[in-house]
Tab-separated table of C-alpha atoms in Angstrom:
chain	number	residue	atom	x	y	z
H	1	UNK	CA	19.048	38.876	-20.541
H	2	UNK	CA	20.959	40.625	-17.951
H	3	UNK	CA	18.365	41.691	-15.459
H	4	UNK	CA	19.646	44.337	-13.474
H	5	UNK	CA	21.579	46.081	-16.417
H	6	UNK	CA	17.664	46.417	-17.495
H	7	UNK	CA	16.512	47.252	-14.947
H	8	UNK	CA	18.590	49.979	-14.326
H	9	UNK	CA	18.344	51.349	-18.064
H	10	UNK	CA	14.456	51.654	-17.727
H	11	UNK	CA	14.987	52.547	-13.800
H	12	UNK	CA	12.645	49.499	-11.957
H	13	UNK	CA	12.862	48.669	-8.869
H	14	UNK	CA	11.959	45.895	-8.188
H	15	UNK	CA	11.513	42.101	-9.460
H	16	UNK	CA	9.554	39.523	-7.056
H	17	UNK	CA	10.259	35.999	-7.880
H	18	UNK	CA	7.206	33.518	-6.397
H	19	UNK	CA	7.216	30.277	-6.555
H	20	UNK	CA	5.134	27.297	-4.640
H	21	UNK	CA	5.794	23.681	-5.673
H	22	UNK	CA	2.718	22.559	-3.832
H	23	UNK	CA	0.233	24.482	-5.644
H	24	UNK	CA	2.434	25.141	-9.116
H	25	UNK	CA	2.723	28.459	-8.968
H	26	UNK	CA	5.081	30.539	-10.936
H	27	UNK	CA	4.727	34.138	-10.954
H	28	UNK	CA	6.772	37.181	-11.679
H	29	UNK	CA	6.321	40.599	-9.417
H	30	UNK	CA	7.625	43.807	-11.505
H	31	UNK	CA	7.639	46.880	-9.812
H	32	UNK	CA	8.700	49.582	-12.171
H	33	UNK	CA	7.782	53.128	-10.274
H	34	UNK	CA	6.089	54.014	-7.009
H	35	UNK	CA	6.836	57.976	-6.502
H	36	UNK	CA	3.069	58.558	-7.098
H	37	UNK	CA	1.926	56.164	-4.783
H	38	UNK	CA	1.573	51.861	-4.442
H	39	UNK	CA	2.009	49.784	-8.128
H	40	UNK	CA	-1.256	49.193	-8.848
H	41	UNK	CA	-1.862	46.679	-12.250
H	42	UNK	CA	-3.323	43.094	-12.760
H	43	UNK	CA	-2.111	40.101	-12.836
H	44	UNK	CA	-1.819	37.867	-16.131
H	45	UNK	CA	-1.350	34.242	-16.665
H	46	UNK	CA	-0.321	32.932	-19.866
H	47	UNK	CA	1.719	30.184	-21.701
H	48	UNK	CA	4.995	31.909	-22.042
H	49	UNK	CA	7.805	30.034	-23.938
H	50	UNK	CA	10.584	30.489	-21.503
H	51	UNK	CA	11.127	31.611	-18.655
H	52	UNK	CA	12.661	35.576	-20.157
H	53	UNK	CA	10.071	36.001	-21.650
H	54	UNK	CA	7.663	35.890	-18.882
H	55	UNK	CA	10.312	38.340	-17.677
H	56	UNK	CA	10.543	40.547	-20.300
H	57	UNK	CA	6.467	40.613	-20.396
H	58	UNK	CA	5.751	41.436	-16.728
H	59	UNK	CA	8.850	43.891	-16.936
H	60	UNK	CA	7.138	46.315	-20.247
H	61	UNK	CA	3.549	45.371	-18.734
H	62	UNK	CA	5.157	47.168	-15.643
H	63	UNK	CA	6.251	49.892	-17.392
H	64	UNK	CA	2.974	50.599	-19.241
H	65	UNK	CA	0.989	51.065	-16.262
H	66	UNK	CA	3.732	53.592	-14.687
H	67	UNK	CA	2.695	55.802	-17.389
H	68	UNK	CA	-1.449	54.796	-17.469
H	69	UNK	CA	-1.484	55.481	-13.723
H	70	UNK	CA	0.343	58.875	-13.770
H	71	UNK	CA	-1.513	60.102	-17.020
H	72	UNK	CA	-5.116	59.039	-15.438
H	73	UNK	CA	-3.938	61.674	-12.509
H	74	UNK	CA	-4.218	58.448	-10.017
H	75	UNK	CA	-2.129	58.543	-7.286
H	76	UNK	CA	-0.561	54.761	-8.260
H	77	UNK	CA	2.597	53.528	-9.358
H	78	UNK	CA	2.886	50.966	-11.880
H	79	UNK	CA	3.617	47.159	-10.743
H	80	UNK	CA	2.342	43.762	-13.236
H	81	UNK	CA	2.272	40.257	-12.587
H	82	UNK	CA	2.679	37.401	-14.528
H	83	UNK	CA	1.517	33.933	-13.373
H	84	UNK	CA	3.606	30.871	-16.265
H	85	UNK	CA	0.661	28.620	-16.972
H	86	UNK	CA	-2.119	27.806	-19.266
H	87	UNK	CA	-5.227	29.314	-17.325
H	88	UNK	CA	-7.129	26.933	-18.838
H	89	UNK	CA	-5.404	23.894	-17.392
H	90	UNK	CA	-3.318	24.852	-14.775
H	91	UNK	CA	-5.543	27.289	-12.378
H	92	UNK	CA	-6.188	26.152	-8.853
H	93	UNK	CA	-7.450	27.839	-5.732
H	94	UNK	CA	-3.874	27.289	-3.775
H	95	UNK	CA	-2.046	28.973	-6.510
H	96	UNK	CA	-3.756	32.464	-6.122
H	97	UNK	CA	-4.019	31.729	-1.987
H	98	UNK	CA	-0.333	31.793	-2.395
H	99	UNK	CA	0.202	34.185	-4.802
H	100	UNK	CA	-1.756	36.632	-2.103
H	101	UNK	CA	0.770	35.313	0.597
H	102	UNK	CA	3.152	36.867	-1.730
H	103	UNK	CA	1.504	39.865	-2.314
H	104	UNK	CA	0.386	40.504	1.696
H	105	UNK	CA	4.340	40.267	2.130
H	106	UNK	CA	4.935	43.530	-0.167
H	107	UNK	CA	3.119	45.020	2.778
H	108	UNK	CA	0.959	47.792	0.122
H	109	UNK	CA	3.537	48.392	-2.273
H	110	UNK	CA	1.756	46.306	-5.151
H	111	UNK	CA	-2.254	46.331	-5.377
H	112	UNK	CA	-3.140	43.526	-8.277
H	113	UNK	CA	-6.436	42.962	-10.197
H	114	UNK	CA	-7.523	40.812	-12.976
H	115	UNK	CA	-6.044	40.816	-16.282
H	116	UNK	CA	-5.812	38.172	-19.145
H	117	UNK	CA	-5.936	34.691	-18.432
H	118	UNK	CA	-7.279	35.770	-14.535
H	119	UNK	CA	-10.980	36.150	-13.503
H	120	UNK	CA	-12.638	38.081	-10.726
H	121	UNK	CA	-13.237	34.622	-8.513
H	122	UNK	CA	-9.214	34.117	-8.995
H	123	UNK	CA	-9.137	37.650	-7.143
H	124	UNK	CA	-11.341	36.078	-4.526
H	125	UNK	CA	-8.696	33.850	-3.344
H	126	UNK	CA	-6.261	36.149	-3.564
H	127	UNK	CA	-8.364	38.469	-1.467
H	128	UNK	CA	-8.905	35.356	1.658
H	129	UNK	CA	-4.584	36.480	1.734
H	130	UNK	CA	-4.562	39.900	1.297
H	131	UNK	CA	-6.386	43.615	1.030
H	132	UNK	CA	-4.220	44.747	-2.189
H	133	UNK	CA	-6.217	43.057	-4.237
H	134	UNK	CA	-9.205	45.254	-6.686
H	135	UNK	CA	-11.670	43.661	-8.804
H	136	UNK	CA	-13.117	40.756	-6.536
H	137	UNK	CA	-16.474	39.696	-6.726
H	138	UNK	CA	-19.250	42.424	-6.316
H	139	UNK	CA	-19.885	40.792	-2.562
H	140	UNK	CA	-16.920	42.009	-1.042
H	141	UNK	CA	-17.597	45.458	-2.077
H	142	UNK	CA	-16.203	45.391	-5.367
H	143	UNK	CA	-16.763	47.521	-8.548
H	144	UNK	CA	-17.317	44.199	-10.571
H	145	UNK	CA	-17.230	43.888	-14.523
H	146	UNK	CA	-14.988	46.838	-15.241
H	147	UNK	CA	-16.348	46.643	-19.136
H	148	UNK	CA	-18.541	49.487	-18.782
H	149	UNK	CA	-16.174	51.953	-16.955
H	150	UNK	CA	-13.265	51.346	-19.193
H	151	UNK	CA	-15.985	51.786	-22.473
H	152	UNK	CA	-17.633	55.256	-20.893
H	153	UNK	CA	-13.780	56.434	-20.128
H	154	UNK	CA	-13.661	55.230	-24.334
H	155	UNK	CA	-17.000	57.200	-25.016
H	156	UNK	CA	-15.255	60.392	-23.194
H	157	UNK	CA	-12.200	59.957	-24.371
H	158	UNK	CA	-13.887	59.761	-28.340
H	159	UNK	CA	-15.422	63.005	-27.871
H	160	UNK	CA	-12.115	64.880	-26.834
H	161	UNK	CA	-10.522	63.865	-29.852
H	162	UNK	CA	-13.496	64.154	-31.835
H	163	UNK	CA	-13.676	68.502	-30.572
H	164	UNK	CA	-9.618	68.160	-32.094
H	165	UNK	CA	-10.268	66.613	-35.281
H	166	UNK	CA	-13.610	68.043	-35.971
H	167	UNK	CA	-13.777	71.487	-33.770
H	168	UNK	CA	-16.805	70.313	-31.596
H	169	UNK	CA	-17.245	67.358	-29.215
H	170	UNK	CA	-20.481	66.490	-30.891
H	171	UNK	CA	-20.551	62.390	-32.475
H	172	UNK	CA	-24.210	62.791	-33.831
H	173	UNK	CA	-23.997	61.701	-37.242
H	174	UNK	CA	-20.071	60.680	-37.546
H	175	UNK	CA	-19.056	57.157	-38.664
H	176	UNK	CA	-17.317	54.951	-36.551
H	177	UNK	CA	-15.732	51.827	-37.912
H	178	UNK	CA	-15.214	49.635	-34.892
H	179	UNK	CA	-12.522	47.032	-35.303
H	180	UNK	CA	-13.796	44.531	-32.610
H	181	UNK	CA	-16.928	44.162	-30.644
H	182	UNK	CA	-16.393	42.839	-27.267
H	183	UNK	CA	-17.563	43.510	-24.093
H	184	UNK	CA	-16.012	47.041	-23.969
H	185	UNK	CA	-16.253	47.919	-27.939
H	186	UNK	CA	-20.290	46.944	-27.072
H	187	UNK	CA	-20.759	49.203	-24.459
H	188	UNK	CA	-19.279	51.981	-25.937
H	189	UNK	CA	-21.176	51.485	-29.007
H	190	UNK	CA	-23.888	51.790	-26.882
H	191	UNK	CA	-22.754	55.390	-25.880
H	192	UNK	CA	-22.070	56.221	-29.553
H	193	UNK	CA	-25.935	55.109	-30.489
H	194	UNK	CA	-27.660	56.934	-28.413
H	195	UNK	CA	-25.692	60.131	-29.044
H	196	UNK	CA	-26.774	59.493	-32.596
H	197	UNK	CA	-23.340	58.091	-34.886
H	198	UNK	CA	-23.525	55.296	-37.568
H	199	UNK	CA	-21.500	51.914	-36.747
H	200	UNK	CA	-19.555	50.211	-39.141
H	201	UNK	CA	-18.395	47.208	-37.100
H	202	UNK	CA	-16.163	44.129	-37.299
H	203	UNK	CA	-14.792	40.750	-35.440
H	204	UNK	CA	-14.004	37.086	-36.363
H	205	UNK	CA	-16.954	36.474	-33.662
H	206	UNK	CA	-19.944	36.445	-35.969
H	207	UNK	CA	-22.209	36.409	-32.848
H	208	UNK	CA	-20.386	40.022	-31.441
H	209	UNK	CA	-20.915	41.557	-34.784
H	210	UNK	CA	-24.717	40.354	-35.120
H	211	UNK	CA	-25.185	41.814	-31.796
H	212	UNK	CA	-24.273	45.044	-32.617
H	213	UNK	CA	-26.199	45.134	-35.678
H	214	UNK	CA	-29.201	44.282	-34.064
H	215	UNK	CA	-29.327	46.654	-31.107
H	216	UNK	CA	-27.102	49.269	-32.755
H	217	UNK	CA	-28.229	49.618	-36.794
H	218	UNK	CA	-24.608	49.038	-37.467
H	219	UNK	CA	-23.087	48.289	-40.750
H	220	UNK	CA	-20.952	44.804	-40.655
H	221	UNK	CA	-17.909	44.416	-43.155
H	222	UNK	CA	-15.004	41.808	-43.609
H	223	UNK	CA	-12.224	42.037	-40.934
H	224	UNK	CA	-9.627	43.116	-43.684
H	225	UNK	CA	-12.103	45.998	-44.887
H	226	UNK	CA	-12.679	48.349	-41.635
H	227	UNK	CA	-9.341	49.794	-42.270
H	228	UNK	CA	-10.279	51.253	-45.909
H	229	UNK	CA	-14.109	52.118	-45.060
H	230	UNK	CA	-15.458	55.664	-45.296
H	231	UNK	CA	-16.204	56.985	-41.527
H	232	UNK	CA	-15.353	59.619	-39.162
H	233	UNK	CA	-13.468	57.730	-36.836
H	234	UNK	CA	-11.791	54.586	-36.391
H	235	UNK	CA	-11.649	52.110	-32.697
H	236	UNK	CA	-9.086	49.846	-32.938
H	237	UNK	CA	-10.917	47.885	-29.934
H	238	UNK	CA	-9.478	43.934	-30.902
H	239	UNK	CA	-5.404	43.131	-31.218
H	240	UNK	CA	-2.684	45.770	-30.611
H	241	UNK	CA	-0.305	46.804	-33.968
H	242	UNK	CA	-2.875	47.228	-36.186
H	243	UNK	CA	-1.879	50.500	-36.578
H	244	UNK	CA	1.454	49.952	-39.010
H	245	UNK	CA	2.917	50.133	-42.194
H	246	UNK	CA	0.416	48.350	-43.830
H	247	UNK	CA	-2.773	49.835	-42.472
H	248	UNK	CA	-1.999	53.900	-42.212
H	249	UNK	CA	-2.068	54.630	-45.284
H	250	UNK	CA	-5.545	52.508	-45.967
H	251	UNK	CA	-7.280	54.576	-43.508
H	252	UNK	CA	-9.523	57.745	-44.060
H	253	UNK	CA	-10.601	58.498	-40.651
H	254	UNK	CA	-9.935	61.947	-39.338
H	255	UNK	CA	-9.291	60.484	-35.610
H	256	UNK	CA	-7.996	57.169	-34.073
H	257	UNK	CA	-10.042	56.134	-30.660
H	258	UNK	CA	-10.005	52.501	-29.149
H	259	UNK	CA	-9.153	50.337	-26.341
H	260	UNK	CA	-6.858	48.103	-27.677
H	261	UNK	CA	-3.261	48.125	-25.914
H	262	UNK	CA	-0.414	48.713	-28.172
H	263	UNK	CA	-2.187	49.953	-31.216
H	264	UNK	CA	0.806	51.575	-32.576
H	265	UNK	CA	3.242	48.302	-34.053
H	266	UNK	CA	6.325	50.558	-33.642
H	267	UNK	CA	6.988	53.487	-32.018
H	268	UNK	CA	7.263	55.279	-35.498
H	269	UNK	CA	3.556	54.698	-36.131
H	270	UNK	CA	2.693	58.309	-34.003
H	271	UNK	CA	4.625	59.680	-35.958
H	272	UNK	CA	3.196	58.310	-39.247
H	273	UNK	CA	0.196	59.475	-37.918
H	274	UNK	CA	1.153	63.008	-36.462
H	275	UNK	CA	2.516	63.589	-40.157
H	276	UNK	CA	-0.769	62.536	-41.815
H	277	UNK	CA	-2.751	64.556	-39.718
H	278	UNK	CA	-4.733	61.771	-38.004
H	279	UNK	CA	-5.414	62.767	-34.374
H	280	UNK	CA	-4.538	59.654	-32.351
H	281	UNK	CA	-5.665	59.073	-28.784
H	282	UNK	CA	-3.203	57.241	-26.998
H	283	UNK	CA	-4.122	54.091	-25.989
H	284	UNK	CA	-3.255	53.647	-22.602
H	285	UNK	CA	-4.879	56.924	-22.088
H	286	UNK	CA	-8.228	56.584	-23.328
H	287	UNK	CA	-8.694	52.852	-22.337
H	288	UNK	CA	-7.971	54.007	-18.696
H	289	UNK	CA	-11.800	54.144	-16.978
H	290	UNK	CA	-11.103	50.078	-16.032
H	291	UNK	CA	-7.977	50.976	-13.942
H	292	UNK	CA	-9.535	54.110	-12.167
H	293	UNK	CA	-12.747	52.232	-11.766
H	294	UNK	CA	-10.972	49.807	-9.775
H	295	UNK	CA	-8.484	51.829	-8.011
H	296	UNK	CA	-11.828	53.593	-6.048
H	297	UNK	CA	-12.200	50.630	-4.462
H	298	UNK	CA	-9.041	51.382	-2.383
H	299	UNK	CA	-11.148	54.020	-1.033
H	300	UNK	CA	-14.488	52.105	-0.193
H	301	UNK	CA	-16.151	51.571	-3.555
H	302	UNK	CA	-18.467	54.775	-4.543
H	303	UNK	CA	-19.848	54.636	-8.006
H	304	UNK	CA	-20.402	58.567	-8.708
H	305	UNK	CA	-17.090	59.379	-7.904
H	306	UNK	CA	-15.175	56.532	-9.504
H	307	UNK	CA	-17.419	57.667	-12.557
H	308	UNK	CA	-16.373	61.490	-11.833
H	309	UNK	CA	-12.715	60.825	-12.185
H	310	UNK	CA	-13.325	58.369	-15.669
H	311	UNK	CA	-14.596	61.988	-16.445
H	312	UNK	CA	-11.154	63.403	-16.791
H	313	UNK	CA	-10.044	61.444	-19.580
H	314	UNK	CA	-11.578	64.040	-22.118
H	315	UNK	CA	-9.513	66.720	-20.253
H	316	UNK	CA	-6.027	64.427	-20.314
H	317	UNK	CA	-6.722	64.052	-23.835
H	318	UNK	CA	-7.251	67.762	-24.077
H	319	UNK	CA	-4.543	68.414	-22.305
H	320	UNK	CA	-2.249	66.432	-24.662
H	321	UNK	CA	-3.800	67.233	-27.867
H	322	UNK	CA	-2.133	70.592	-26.581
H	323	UNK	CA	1.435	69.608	-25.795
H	324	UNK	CA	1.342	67.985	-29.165
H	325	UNK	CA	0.284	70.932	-30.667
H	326	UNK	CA	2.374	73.251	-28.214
H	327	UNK	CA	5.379	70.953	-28.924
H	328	UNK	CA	5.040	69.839	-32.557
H	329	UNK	CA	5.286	66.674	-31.431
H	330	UNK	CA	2.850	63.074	-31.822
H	331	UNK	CA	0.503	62.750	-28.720
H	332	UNK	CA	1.696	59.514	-27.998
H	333	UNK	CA	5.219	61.222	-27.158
H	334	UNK	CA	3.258	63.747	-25.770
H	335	UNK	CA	0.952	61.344	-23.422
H	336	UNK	CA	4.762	60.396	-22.311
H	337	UNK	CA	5.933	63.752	-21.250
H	338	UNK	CA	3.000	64.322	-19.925
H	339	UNK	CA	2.909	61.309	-17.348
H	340	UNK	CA	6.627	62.078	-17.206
H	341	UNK	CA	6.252	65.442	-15.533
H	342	UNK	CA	3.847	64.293	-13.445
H	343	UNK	CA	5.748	62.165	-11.741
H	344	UNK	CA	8.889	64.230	-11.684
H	345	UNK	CA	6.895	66.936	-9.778
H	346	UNK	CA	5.787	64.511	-7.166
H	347	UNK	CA	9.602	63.160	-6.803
H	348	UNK	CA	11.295	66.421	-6.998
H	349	UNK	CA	8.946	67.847	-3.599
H	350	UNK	CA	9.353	64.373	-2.439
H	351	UNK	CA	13.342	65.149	-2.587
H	352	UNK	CA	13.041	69.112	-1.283
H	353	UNK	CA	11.217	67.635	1.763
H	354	UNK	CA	13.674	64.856	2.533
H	355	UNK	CA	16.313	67.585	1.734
H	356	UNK	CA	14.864	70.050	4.500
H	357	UNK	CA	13.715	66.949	6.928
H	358	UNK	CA	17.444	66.480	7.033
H	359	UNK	CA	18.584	69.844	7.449
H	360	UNK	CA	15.906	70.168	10.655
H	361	UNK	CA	17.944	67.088	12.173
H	362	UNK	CA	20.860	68.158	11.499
H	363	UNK	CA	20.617	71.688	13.433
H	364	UNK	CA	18.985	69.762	15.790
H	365	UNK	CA	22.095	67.849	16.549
C-alpha cells in the first residue's frame, strides 16, 4: 500500500502512528477531514492480520465518520482509531494512559470514544490523559450507555422513511422484521411496541430473541428466514452486507431501517434498491443518535438537548429522501452529496475569509 498516494486520492490528512513498548500499545490515528470542526470517532481494538490492514481499517473507518458527522449537522470532522490487539487478552490500563498521551498531543484535533473491542472504563484511562475523550463513565459527567440514543435516533429515523414509503409517519400496525436484537435493536423495539407495530425478530442469541418475545409479543423465525418474511419494514440491526445479491430480491419490505454499519455489500446495492423501489435509509445516517449523544458532552452533558438534536435525523432523512427524488438518484449517493455540500459550504467561507483576511493585510502593508 502506498500511503500517501491514498491518502491523497481520498484527501486525509493525517495518519498518527503510536506506539509504547512498555505497555504494548499499537494504535493507528486517521484523520480524514476537519473543515467542520475536531475528528470526532471511537477508537477500536481488534486482531488485525497485518499491519495494512489495521491501516486500511482505521483509514475507511475515518472516512465513514467524515460523512456521519457532516450529515448529523454536527459540527465534527471525522478521525478513527485503531488499537492491534485482542481486547480480550491484551488490554491494560497503561495502554489507554498512553494512548491519551497521544491523543492530549493532537492538542483538540481528534476527540475519541468507545467503539468495538473498547469499553467505557478503557475511556476512563484515557480520560486521567486527556479532555478529548466522550463516553467515560457516567461519574465524570458522561452520557453513559449510548444504546438508547443511537435506538431513539433508529425509532426517528424509521418513521421518516416510513411517511416516504407509506405517505404517513404513523408505525401502528406495520411489521417489522428485525434482523438482530441487541442492545440497540431492543430499545428500539421498545419504541416500535408502544407505538403499536408487530415484531418479527431474529439472532443466533436465543436469549436476545426470547427477550423480545416476551416483553414485545414478537414473532421469532430462523436467521435465514427474516429476509423472505411478510412485514412492512425490514432493520438490518446485526452484521453489515446483508443487503446483496443474494438477499434483495428475497425481500418484500417496502422500506429498509437499521443500525447496522455497511448494510449495503457493494456500492451497487443502492442502486439495486433505488431500482426496486425499496426506500433505504442510509446507514450511517439513521444509526447516528450514539455519535451526537456523545458529542453533547463536549458541551457539558445536557440530556434534552442532546435528545433535541437525535431529533433531526427524521428531517436528514427527509431531506435526502428529497435529493433522491429531486436527483433520480439512490439515497445512499444522495446521503453523500448531501454531507458533501455541507462541508464544501463551510470550506468555501472558510477560504473567502482567509481570502479577504489577506487582502486586509496586505493594504495594510
Amino acid at each position: 500500500m502506498e500511503l500517501f498516494t491514498y491518502m491523497e486520492e481520498y484527501d486525509y490528512e493525517q495518519v498518527v502512528f503510536c506506539q509504547d513498548k512498555n505497555s504494548g500499545l499499537k494504535a493507528i490515528i486517521a484523520l480524514h477531514d476537519t473543515t467542520l470542526g475536531p475528528a470526532l470517532g471511537g477508537t477500536r481494538m481488534w486482531t488485525y492480520d497485518s499491519e495494512e490492514e489495521a491501516v486500511i481499517d482505521a483509514l475507511r473507518l475515518a472516512k465513514g465518520m467524515t460523512y456521519k458527522n457532516a450529515a448529523a449537522g454536527l459540527n465534527l470532522g471525522g478521525g478513527k482509531t485503531v488499537i492491534i490487539g485482542d481486547p480480550k487478552k491484551d488490554k491494560n490500563p497503561e495502554m489507554f494512559r498512553a494512548f491519551g498521551r497521544y491523543i492530549q498531543g493532537l492538542n483538540g484535533r481528534y476527540i475519541t470514544a468507545e467503539d468495538v473491542g473498547t469499553t467505557e472504563h478503557d475511556m476512563d484511562y484515557i480520560y486521567m490523559e486527556t479532555d478529548y475523550v466522550t463516553g467515560i463513565s457516567p461519574e465524570f459527567g458522561s452520557s453513559g450507555n449510548p444504546s438508547p440514543a443511537t435506538a431513539y435516533g433508529m425509532y426517528r429515523g424509521m418513521k421518516a422513511a416510513a411517511k416516504e414509503a407509506f405517505g404517513n409517519d404513523s408505525l401502528e400496525g406495520k411489521t417489522v422484521a428485525v434482523q438482530g436484537v441487541g442492545n440497540v435493536a431492543y430499545h428500539m423495539c421498545k419504541h416500535l411496541h408502544e407505538e403499536g407495530a408487530k415484531l418479527i425478530v431474529t439472532d443466533i442469541n436465543k436469549e436476545s430473541v426470547d427477550r423480545a418475545v416476551e416483553d414485545f409479543g414478537a414473532q421469532a423465525v430462523d436467521p435465514d428466514d427474516i429476509y423472505t418474511v411478510d412485514c412492512d419494514i425490514y432493520a438490518p440491526c446485526a452484521l453489515g452486507a446483508t443487503l446483496n445479491d443474494e438477499t434483495i430480491p428475497k425481500l418484500k419490505a417496502k422500506a429498509i431501517a437499521g443500525s447496522a454499519n455497511n448494510q449495503l455489500a457493494e456500492h451497487r446495492h443502492g442502486d439495486m434498491l433505488h431500482e426496486a423501489g425499496i426506500v433505504y435509509a442510509p446507514d450511517y445516517v439513521i444509526n447516528s443518535g450514539g455519535v451526537i449523544n456523545v458529542a453533547d458532552e463536549l458541551n457539558g452533558y445536557n440530556k434534552e438537548r442532546a435528545f433535541k438534536q437525535i431529533d433531526t435525523i427524521y428531517d436528514s432523512l427527509s431531506k435526502i429522501f428529497e435529493i433522491s427524488k429531486r436527483d433520480s438518484i439512490s439515497t445512499h449517493i444522495a446521503a453523500d452529496r448531501m454531507a458533501e455540500e455541507r462541508i464544501a459550504s463551510v470550506r468555501r467561507t472558510r477560504s473567502t475569509f482567509l481570502q479577504n483576511e489577506h487582502s486586509i493585510i496586505s493594504r495594510r502593508k
